[in-house]
XYZ file of C-alpha atoms in Angstrom:
413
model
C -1.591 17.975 -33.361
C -3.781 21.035 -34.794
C -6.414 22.204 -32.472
C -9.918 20.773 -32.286
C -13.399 22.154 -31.235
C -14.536 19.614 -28.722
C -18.514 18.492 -29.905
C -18.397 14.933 -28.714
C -18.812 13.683 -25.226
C -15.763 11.329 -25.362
C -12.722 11.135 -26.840
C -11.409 7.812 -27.614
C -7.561 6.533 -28.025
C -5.477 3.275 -27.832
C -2.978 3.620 -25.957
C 0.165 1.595 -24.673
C 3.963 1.753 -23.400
C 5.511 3.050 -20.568
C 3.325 3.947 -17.318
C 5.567 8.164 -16.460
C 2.760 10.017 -15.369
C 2.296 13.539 -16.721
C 3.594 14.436 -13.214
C 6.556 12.751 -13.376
C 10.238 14.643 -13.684
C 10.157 12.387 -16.898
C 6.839 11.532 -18.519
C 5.557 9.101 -21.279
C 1.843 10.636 -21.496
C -1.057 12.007 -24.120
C -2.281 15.004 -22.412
C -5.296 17.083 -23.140
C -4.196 20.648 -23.535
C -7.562 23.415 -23.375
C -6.494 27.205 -22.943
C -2.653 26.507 -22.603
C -3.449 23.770 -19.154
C -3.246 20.177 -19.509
C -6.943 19.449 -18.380
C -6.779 15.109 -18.771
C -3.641 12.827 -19.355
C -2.888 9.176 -19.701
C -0.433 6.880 -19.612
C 0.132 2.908 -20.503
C 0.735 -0.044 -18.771
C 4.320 -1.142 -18.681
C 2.931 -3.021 -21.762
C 3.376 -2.446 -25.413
C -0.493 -3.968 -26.083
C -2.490 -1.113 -27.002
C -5.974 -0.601 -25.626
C -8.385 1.730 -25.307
C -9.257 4.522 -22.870
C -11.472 7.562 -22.620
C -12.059 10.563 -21.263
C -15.332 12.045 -20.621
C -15.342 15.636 -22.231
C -19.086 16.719 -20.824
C -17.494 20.073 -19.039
C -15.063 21.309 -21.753
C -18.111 21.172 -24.575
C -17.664 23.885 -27.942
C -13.773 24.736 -26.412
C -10.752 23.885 -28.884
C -8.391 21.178 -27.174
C -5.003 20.003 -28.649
C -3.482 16.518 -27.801
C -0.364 16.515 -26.729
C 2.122 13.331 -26.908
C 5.446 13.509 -24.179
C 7.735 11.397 -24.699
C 10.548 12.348 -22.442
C 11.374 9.355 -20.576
C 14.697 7.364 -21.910
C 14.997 4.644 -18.932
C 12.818 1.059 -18.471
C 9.344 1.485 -20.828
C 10.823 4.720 -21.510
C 8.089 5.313 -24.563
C 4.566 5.711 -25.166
C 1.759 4.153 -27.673
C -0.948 6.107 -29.003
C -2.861 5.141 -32.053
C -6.768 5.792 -33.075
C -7.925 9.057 -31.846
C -11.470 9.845 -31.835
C -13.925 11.766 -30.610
C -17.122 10.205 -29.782
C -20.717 10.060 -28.160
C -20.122 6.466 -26.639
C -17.093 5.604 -24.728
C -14.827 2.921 -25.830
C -14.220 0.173 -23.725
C -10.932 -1.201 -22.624
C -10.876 -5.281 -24.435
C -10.398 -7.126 -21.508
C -7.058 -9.141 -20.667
C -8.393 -11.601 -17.832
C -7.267 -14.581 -16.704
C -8.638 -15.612 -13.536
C -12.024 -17.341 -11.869
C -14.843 -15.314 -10.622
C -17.590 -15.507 -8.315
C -20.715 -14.525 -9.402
C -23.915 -13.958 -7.398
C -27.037 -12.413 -9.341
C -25.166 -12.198 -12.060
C -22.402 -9.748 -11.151
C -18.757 -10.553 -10.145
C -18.390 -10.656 -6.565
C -14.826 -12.274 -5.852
C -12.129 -12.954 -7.969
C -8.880 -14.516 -8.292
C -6.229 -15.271 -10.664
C -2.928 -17.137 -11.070
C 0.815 -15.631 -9.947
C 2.755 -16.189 -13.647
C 3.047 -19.583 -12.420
C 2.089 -23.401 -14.035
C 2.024 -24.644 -10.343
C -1.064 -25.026 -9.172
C -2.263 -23.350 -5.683
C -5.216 -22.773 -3.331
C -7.230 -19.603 -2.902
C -10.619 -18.741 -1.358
C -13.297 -16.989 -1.733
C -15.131 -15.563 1.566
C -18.867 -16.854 0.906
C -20.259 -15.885 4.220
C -22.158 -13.075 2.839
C -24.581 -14.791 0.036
C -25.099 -17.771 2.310
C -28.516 -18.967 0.839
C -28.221 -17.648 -2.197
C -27.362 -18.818 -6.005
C -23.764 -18.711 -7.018
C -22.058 -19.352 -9.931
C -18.232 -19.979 -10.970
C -16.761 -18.327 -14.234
C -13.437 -18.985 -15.575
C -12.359 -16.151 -17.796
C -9.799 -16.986 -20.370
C -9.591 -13.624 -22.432
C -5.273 -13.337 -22.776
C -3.326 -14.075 -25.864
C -0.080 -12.589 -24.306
C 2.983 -13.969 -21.948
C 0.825 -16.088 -19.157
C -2.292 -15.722 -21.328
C -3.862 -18.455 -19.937
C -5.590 -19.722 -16.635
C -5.816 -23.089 -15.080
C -8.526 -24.110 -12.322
C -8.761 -27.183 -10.303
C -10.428 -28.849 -7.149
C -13.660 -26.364 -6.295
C -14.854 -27.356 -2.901
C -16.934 -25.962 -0.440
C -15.869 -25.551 3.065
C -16.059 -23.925 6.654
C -12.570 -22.906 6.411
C -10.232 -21.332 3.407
C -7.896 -22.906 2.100
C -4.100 -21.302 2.520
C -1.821 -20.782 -0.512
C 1.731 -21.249 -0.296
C 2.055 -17.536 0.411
C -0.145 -17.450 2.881
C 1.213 -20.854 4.752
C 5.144 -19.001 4.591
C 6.536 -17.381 7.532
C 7.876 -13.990 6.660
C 10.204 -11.626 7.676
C 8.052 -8.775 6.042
C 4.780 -8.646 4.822
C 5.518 -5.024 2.778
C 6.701 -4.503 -0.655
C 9.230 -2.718 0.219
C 12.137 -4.899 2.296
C 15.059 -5.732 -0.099
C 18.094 -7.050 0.622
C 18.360 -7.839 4.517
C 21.802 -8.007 5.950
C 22.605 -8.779 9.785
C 25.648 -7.660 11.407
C 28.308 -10.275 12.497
C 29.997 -9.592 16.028
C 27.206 -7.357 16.731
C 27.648 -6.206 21.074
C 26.288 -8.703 23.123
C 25.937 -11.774 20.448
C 22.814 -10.238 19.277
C 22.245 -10.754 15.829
C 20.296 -7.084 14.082
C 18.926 -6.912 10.289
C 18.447 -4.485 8.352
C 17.209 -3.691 4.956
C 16.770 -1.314 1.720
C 13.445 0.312 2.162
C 12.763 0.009 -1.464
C 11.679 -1.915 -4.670
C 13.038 -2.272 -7.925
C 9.655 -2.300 -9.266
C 9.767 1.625 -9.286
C 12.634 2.525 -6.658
C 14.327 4.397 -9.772
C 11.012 6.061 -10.020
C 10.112 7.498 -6.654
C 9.266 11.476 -6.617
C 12.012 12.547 -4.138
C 14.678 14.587 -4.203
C 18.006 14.852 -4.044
C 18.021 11.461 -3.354
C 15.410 8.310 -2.862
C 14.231 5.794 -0.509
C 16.256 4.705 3.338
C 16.567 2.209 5.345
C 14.427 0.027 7.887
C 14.436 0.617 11.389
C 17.127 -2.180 12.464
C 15.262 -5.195 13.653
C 16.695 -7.934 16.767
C 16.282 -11.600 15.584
C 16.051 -14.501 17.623
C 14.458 -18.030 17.403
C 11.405 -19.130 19.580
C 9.660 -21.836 20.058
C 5.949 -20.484 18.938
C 2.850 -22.999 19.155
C 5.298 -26.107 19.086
C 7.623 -24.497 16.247
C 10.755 -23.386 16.105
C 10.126 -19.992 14.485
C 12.378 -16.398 13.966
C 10.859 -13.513 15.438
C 11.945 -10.509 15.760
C 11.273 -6.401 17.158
C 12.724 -2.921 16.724
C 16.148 -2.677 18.231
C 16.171 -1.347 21.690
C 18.614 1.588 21.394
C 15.794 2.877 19.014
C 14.380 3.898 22.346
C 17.007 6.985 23.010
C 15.125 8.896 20.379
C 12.141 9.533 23.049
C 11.534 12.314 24.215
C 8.307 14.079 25.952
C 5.126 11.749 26.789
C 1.393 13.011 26.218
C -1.326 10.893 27.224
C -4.483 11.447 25.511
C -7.994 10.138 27.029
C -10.250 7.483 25.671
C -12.197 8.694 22.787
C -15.376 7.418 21.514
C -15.255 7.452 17.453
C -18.310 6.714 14.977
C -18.164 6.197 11.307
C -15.777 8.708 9.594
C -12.646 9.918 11.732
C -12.053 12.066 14.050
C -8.674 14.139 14.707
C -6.634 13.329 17.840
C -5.211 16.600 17.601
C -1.802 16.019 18.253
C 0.785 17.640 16.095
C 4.241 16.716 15.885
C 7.466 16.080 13.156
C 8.147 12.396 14.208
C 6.076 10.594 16.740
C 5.648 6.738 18.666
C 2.452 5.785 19.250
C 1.001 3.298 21.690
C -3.051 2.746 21.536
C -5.160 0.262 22.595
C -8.207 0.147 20.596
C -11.363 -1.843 20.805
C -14.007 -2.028 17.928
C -17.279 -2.540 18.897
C -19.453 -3.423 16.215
C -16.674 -2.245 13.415
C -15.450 -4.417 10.862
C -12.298 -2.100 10.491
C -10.849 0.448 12.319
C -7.609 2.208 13.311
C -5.426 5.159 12.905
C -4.640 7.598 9.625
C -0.747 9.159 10.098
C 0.702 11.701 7.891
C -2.781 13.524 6.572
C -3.166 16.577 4.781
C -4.184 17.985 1.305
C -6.095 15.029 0.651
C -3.157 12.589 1.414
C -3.253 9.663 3.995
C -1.611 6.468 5.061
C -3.660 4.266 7.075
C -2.986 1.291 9.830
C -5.934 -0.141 10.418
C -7.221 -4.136 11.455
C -9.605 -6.118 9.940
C -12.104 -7.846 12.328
C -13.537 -9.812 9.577
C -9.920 -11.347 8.535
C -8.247 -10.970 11.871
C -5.588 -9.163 9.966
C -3.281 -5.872 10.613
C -3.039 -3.435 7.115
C -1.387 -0.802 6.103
C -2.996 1.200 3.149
C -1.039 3.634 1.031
C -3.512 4.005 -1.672
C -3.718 7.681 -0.991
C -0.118 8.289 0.323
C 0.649 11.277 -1.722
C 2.239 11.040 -4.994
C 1.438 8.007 -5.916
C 0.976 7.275 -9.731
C 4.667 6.941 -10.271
C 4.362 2.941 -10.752
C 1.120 0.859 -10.916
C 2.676 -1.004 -8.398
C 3.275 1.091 -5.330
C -0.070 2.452 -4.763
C -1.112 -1.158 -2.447
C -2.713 -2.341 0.720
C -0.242 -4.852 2.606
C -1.890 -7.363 5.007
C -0.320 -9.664 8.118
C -0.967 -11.832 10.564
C -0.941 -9.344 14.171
C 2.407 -9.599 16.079
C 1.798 -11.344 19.904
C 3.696 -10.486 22.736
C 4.802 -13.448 23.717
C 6.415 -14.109 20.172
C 8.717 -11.026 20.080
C 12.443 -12.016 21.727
C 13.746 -10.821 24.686
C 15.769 -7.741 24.521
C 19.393 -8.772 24.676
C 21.468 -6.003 26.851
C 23.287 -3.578 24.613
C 27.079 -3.100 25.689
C 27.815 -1.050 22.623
C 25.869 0.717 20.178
C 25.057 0.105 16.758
C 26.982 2.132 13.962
C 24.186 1.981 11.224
C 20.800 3.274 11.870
C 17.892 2.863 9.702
C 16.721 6.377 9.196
C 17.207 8.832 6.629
C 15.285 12.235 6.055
C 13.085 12.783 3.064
C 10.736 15.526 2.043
C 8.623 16.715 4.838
C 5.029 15.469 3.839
C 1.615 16.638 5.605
C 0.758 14.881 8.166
C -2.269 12.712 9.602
C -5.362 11.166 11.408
C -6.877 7.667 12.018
C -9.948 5.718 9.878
C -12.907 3.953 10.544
C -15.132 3.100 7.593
C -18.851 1.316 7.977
C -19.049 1.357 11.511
C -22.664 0.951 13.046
C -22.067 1.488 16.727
C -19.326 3.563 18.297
C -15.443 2.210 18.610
C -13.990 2.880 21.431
C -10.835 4.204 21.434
C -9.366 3.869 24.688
C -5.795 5.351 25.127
C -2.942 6.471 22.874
C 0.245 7.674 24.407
C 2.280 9.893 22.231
C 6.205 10.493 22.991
C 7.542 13.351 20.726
C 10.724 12.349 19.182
C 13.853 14.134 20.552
C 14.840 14.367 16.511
C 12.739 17.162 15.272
C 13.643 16.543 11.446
C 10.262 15.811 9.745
C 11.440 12.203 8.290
C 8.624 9.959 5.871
C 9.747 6.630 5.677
C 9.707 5.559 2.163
C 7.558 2.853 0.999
C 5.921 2.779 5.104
C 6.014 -0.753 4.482
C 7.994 -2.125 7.078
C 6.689 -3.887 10.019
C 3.252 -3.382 10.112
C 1.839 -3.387 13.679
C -0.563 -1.585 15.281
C 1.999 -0.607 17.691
C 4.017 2.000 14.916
C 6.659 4.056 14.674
C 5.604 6.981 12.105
C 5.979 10.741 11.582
C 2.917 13.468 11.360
C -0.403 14.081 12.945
C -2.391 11.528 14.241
C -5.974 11.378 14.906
C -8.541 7.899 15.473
C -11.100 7.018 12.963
C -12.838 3.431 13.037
C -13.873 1.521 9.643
């Protein structure tokens, strides 16, 4: 496309197909090209719908820009959509695609929730504690003409407890995206009966930045069967001989932390932590691993949902696949549910690591907190492996207890 001098605030474009960042080793993007440097790109959707998007030109006013179209991508939505170009003084708004039910208080969407591709019908909740006295209003939003365009709603009560969906009722061997087809060993030493899975997802495992080769395993997991709260359940914990990889022990004291985060300063390539942590007045709080350069991953609890998460939202390179940059919730793991430690009398010929890029490494969160946390004691071993190892997809049992490589520091939330 011939240059253009830039006099509008916005330009406006439809745009559709595959979702390769400009950053990708194989892109499907329009790109914004001022002086010879791409300056703004987009991709689609992993839909062929076109819609529209904008970028706001304010700082690049009276300079000539040149849109550029890549198309380099030849695997799944391997092609891109662009149609209407425009420059503008209002900004174009996306049409919206919603199916779900919203909560609205003063107006504005609070809550929301929508269906799972499904015709079965299930429960979900919204939290109400926080407009407790004041108006609220339900809206069911039917704005989708495409596959699933369409929402059903059923059975609004009000209640002191939510209700659980069918998701949230199952027991689950992983609460991560990225667990894939678990194998056990048969005849493992001492009847014990170890799993192990791909660390992965075939939503974008062909997609991952790394190189020369992508994803690993999980750390190799003992199963057993207990008897939990009346119930049979399976339960299960990190393999003991994963224990032969410690080496050196630092104890670090208790530290007070306020809102924001505050480095632990302890540097190492691969690292176990222990903490015990106690939140005061915090809603959320716990640790940031693998930090640097803006990048984070953070293990954190929620007070108000009595939940363990792991947030990867800022976990470096992420706009490979809509999907992968998530938060993963689930239920905290008890002592008394894990299984006893069968005796090894042999070892176990497949472990669950695998070395990828060295990333930068990290420090703990804690967002809105009003009084301090307290952050009693973390015990670090350094890892007798000093290979800098990032576990792909860091998805895989989620405790607050962790196994993960780079610096860690406290932060409460």
């Amino acid at each position: 496309m011939a240059p253009v001098t830039i006099d509008k605030k916005y330009l406006d474009f439809l745009i559709g197909g595959g979702y390769h960042a400009a950053s990708s080793d194989a892109p499907t993007a329009v790109e914004l090209v001022v002086d010879g440097k791409v300056v703004r790109s987009a991709t689609g959707a992993n839909g062929e719908a076109l819609n529209w998007a904008s970028w706001d030109l304010s700082d690049l006013q009276g300079k000539q820009a040149q849109i550029k179209v890549v198309d380099a991508n030849t695997g799944g939505w391997g092609h891109i959509n662009l149609d209407q170009v425009v420059l503008s003084d209002t900004q174009a708004k996306p049409h919206s695609d919603e199916t779900g039910v919203n909560l609205l208080v003063d107006g504005k969407v609070v809550q929301s929730a929508t269906g799972a591709n499904s015709e079965n019908l299930d429960w979900a909740s919204f939290n109400t504690a926080a407009y407790k006295g004041k108006q609220v209003q339900i809206q069911i939003v039917d704005a989708n003409t495409a596959g699933w365009g369409h929402v059903l709603a059923d059975q609004f009560t009000a209640a002191d407890k939510p209700a659980l969906s069918s998701v949230q009722r199952a027991h689950w061997l992983d609460y991560g995206q990225d667990f894939y087809a678990a194998n056990s060993f048969n005849d493992a030493p001492g009847g014990r009966r170890v799993m192990i899975a791909w660390m992965n997802n075939w939503n974008y495992g062909g997609n991952i930045p790394t190189s020369p080769w992508r994803s690993a395993d999980t750390f190799p997991r003992q199963l057993a069967l207990r008897t939990v709260n009346g119930k049979t359940q399976l339960v299960q914990e990190p393999v003991s001989e994963l224990h032969t990889l410690r080496g050196s022990e630092t104890d670090l004291p208790g530290t007070t932390v306020t809102n924001g985060t505050t480095p632990l300063g302890v540097h190492g390539s691969t690292l176990e932590l222990k903490t015990d942590l106690t939140p005061g007045t915090a809603t959320r709080f716990g640790l940031d691993v693998r930090t640097g350069a803006g990048q984070r991953t953070r293990i954190g609890y929620d007070t108000s949902t009595g939940q363990v998460y792991l947030d990867r939202t800022a976990s470096g390179a992420t706009d490979f696949d809509p999907t992968f940059s998530s938060t993963e919730h689930a239920p905290p793991r008890t002592r008394r549910q894990a299984p006893a430690p069968a005796r090894p009398r042999g070892r176990l010929l497949r472990r669950g690591l695998r070395r990828e890029r060295p990333r930068p490494t990290g420090r703990p969160h804690r967002p809105d907190l009003p009084r301090p946390v307290q952050h009693r004691r973390r015990r670090l071993r350094r890892k007798r492996n000093r290979h800098p190892h990032r576990y792909a997809g860091l998805a895989t049992g989620i405790h607050l207890e962790v196994t993960a490589p780079g610096v860690l520091s406290g932060t409460a939330a």
